[in-house]
Amino acid sequence: MQAVPSPTPTMLRPDGTPVRVLVVDDEPDLVEVLSAVLRYEGWSVRTASDGLTAVAEAREFRPDAVLLDVMLPDIGGLEVLRRLRAEAPHVCVLFLTAKDAVEDRIAGITAGGDDYVTKPFSLEEVLARLRGLLRRAGMAQIAMGTPLVVGDLVMDEDAREVTRGGYYVELTPTEFELLRFLMLNPRRVVSKAQILDRVWSYDFGGQAHVVELYISYLRKKIDAGRTPLIHTVRGVGYVLRPVERR
């Protein structure tokens, strides 16, 4: 699998350094995907698979936010929250809970958690919740980056706007994230598995046909009536390639 370059961070700490996030969960695959997505945002990430390790990591790492599973193999998420807040009262905590565990969600918020998402969840939702928590807490600010440009295709991430040849292109949130992933990797072939990991939820089940469907949506909006930018590399994936001027 090809390495994906890190983009300019969308948010930074007030001192200009990367946002720090601690991911705490005992599901290795979930931790791996969440960590990859957060690092892809340009953030600094550490992980822990149990509560005691999480407390130790937080003491050394001093995270701005913690993604915290309620059900852990040792002391549990609520106790981890209590210990974290004892040393860092203002750290943002986003709980990860089972879909049917209503009592866990209530307990987490009552105990002082800032927000929660239920498994299975969308990676876009996790990022949106984290950004909102950090912004409201004054622990991070939006980094005003330059637009992404590939040929005559321009994406303004801050305004969430896309144009091609100066004409506005209306995209759904999922189409926007898919195009953003392609634009961050111009001329680089990305696989369907990479796209699923980045744009859809971690347990999506590897439904590659959904990637094909959304690529077709993008082509209709981005390439219709124009020289194509999105190309299929059979057996490998897709690549966004600017039109070569002659």
mmCIF file of C-alpha atoms in Angstrom, residues 132-226:
data_model
loop_
_atom_site.group_PDB
_atom_site.id
_atom_site.type_symbol
_atom_site.label_atom_id
_atom_site.label_comp_id
_atom_site.label_asym_id
_atom_site.label_seq_id
_atom_site.Cartn_x
_atom_site.Cartn_y
_atom_site.Cartn_z
ATOM 1 C CA GLY A 132 -16.033 21.250 17.389
ATOM 2 C CA LEU A 133 -14.893 20.297 20.890
ATOM 3 C CA LEU A 134 -11.414 21.726 20.389
ATOM 4 C CA ARG A 135 -12.701 24.951 18.876
ATOM 5 C CA ARG A 136 -15.272 25.532 21.627
ATOM 6 C CA ALA A 137 -12.677 24.813 24.305
ATOM 7 C CA GLY A 138 -10.279 27.302 22.729
ATOM 8 C CA MET A 139 -7.614 24.602 22.527
ATOM 9 C CA ALA A 140 -7.206 24.767 18.738
ATOM 10 C CA GLN A 141 -7.898 27.096 15.861
ATOM 11 C CA ILE A 142 -8.549 26.637 12.170
ATOM 12 C CA ALA A 143 -5.411 26.881 10.085
ATOM 13 C CA MET A 144 -6.117 29.096 7.101
ATOM 14 C CA GLY A 145 -4.408 27.063 4.430
ATOM 15 C CA THR A 146 -4.050 27.687 0.728
ATOM 16 C CA PRO A 147 -6.602 26.048 -1.591
ATOM 17 C CA LEU A 148 -5.890 22.648 -3.120
ATOM 18 C CA VAL A 149 -5.257 23.011 -6.854
ATOM 19 C CA VAL A 150 -4.957 20.303 -9.505
ATOM 20 C CA GLY A 151 -4.995 21.771 -12.991
ATOM 21 C CA ASP A 152 -8.115 23.927 -13.284
ATOM 22 C CA LEU A 153 -9.741 22.162 -10.327
ATOM 23 C CA VAL A 154 -9.683 24.206 -7.111
ATOM 24 C CA MET A 155 -10.874 23.217 -3.638
ATOM 25 C CA ASP A 156 -11.236 25.753 -0.824
ATOM 26 C CA GLU A 157 -11.311 23.543 2.276
ATOM 27 C CA ASP A 158 -12.228 26.386 4.634
ATOM 28 C CA ALA A 159 -15.221 27.488 2.549
ATOM 29 C CA ARG A 160 -16.027 23.896 1.491
ATOM 30 C CA GLU A 161 -16.232 25.037 -2.140
ATOM 31 C CA VAL A 162 -15.005 23.435 -5.359
ATOM 32 C CA THR A 163 -14.637 25.011 -8.796
ATOM 33 C CA ARG A 164 -13.393 23.741 -12.136
ATOM 34 C CA GLY A 165 -12.427 26.226 -14.782
ATOM 35 C CA GLY A 166 -13.942 28.928 -12.590
ATOM 36 C CA TYR A 167 -17.371 27.243 -12.427
ATOM 37 C CA TYR A 168 -18.811 26.184 -9.076
ATOM 38 C CA VAL A 169 -19.280 22.430 -8.560
ATOM 39 C CA GLU A 170 -21.846 21.389 -5.966
ATOM 40 C CA LEU A 171 -20.792 18.276 -4.013
ATOM 41 C CA THR A 172 -22.281 16.247 -1.192
ATOM 42 C CA PRO A 173 -20.156 15.900 2.001
ATOM 43 C CA THR A 174 -19.026 12.400 0.980
ATOM 44 C CA GLU A 175 -18.169 13.507 -2.553
ATOM 45 C CA PHE A 176 -16.215 16.427 -1.104
ATOM 46 C CA GLU A 177 -14.155 14.135 1.166
ATOM 47 C CA LEU A 178 -13.503 11.696 -1.678
ATOM 48 C CA LEU A 179 -12.348 14.488 -3.978
ATOM 49 C CA ARG A 180 -10.231 15.982 -1.190
ATOM 50 C CA PHE A 181 -8.459 12.649 -0.751
ATOM 51 C CA LEU A 182 -7.739 12.462 -4.477
ATOM 52 C CA MET A 183 -6.557 16.092 -4.614
ATOM 53 C CA LEU A 184 -4.181 15.555 -1.719
ATOM 54 C CA ASN A 185 -2.605 12.777 -3.777
ATOM 55 C CA PRO A 186 -2.357 14.137 -7.341
ATOM 56 C CA ARG A 187 -0.762 11.743 -9.848
ATOM 57 C CA ARG A 188 -0.687 9.084 -7.112
ATOM 58 C CA VAL A 189 -2.755 5.944 -7.598
ATOM 59 C CA VAL A 190 -4.910 5.274 -4.523
ATOM 60 C CA SER A 191 -6.622 1.925 -3.962
ATOM 61 C CA LYS A 192 -10.267 1.314 -3.153
ATOM 62 C CA ALA A 193 -9.185 0.055 0.267
ATOM 63 C CA GLN A 194 -7.381 3.344 0.990
ATOM 64 C CA ILE A 195 -10.447 5.295 -0.090
ATOM 65 C CA LEU A 196 -12.762 3.189 2.099
ATOM 66 C CA ASP A 197 -10.491 3.708 5.109
ATOM 67 C CA ARG A 198 -10.338 7.466 4.584
ATOM 68 C CA VAL A 199 -13.854 8.390 3.477
ATOM 69 C CA TRP A 200 -16.129 5.780 5.021
ATOM 70 C CA SER A 201 -16.469 4.211 8.468
ATOM 71 C CA TYR A 202 -13.860 1.772 9.711
ATOM 72 C CA ASP A 203 -16.195 -1.278 9.602
ATOM 73 C CA PHE A 204 -17.798 -0.538 6.246
ATOM 74 C CA GLY A 205 -17.113 -4.123 5.196
ATOM 75 C CA GLY A 206 -14.923 -3.446 2.175
ATOM 76 C CA GLN A 207 -17.811 -2.598 -0.153
ATOM 77 C CA ALA A 208 -15.661 -1.596 -3.105
ATOM 78 C CA HIS A 209 -18.680 -1.082 -5.366
ATOM 79 C CA VAL A 210 -19.627 1.968 -3.253
ATOM 80 C CA VAL A 211 -16.269 3.548 -4.130
ATOM 81 C CA GLU A 212 -16.964 2.863 -7.814
ATOM 82 C CA LEU A 213 -20.403 4.455 -7.450
ATOM 83 C CA TYR A 214 -19.072 7.653 -5.850
ATOM 84 C CA ILE A 215 -16.235 7.889 -8.355
ATOM 85 C CA SER A 216 -18.917 7.823 -11.060
ATOM 86 C CA TYR A 217 -20.785 10.628 -9.246
ATOM 87 C CA LEU A 218 -17.615 12.733 -9.123
ATOM 88 C CA ARG A 219 -16.878 12.126 -12.789
ATOM 89 C CA LYS A 220 -20.333 13.377 -13.757
ATOM 90 C CA LYS A 221 -19.781 16.585 -11.785
ATOM 91 C CA ILE A 222 -16.062 17.172 -12.319
ATOM 92 C CA ASP A 223 -15.317 15.694 -15.746
ATOM 93 C CA ALA A 224 -18.633 15.957 -17.627
ATOM 94 C CA GLY A 225 -18.038 17.753 -20.940
ATOM 95 C CA ARG A 226 -14.377 18.356 -20.071
#
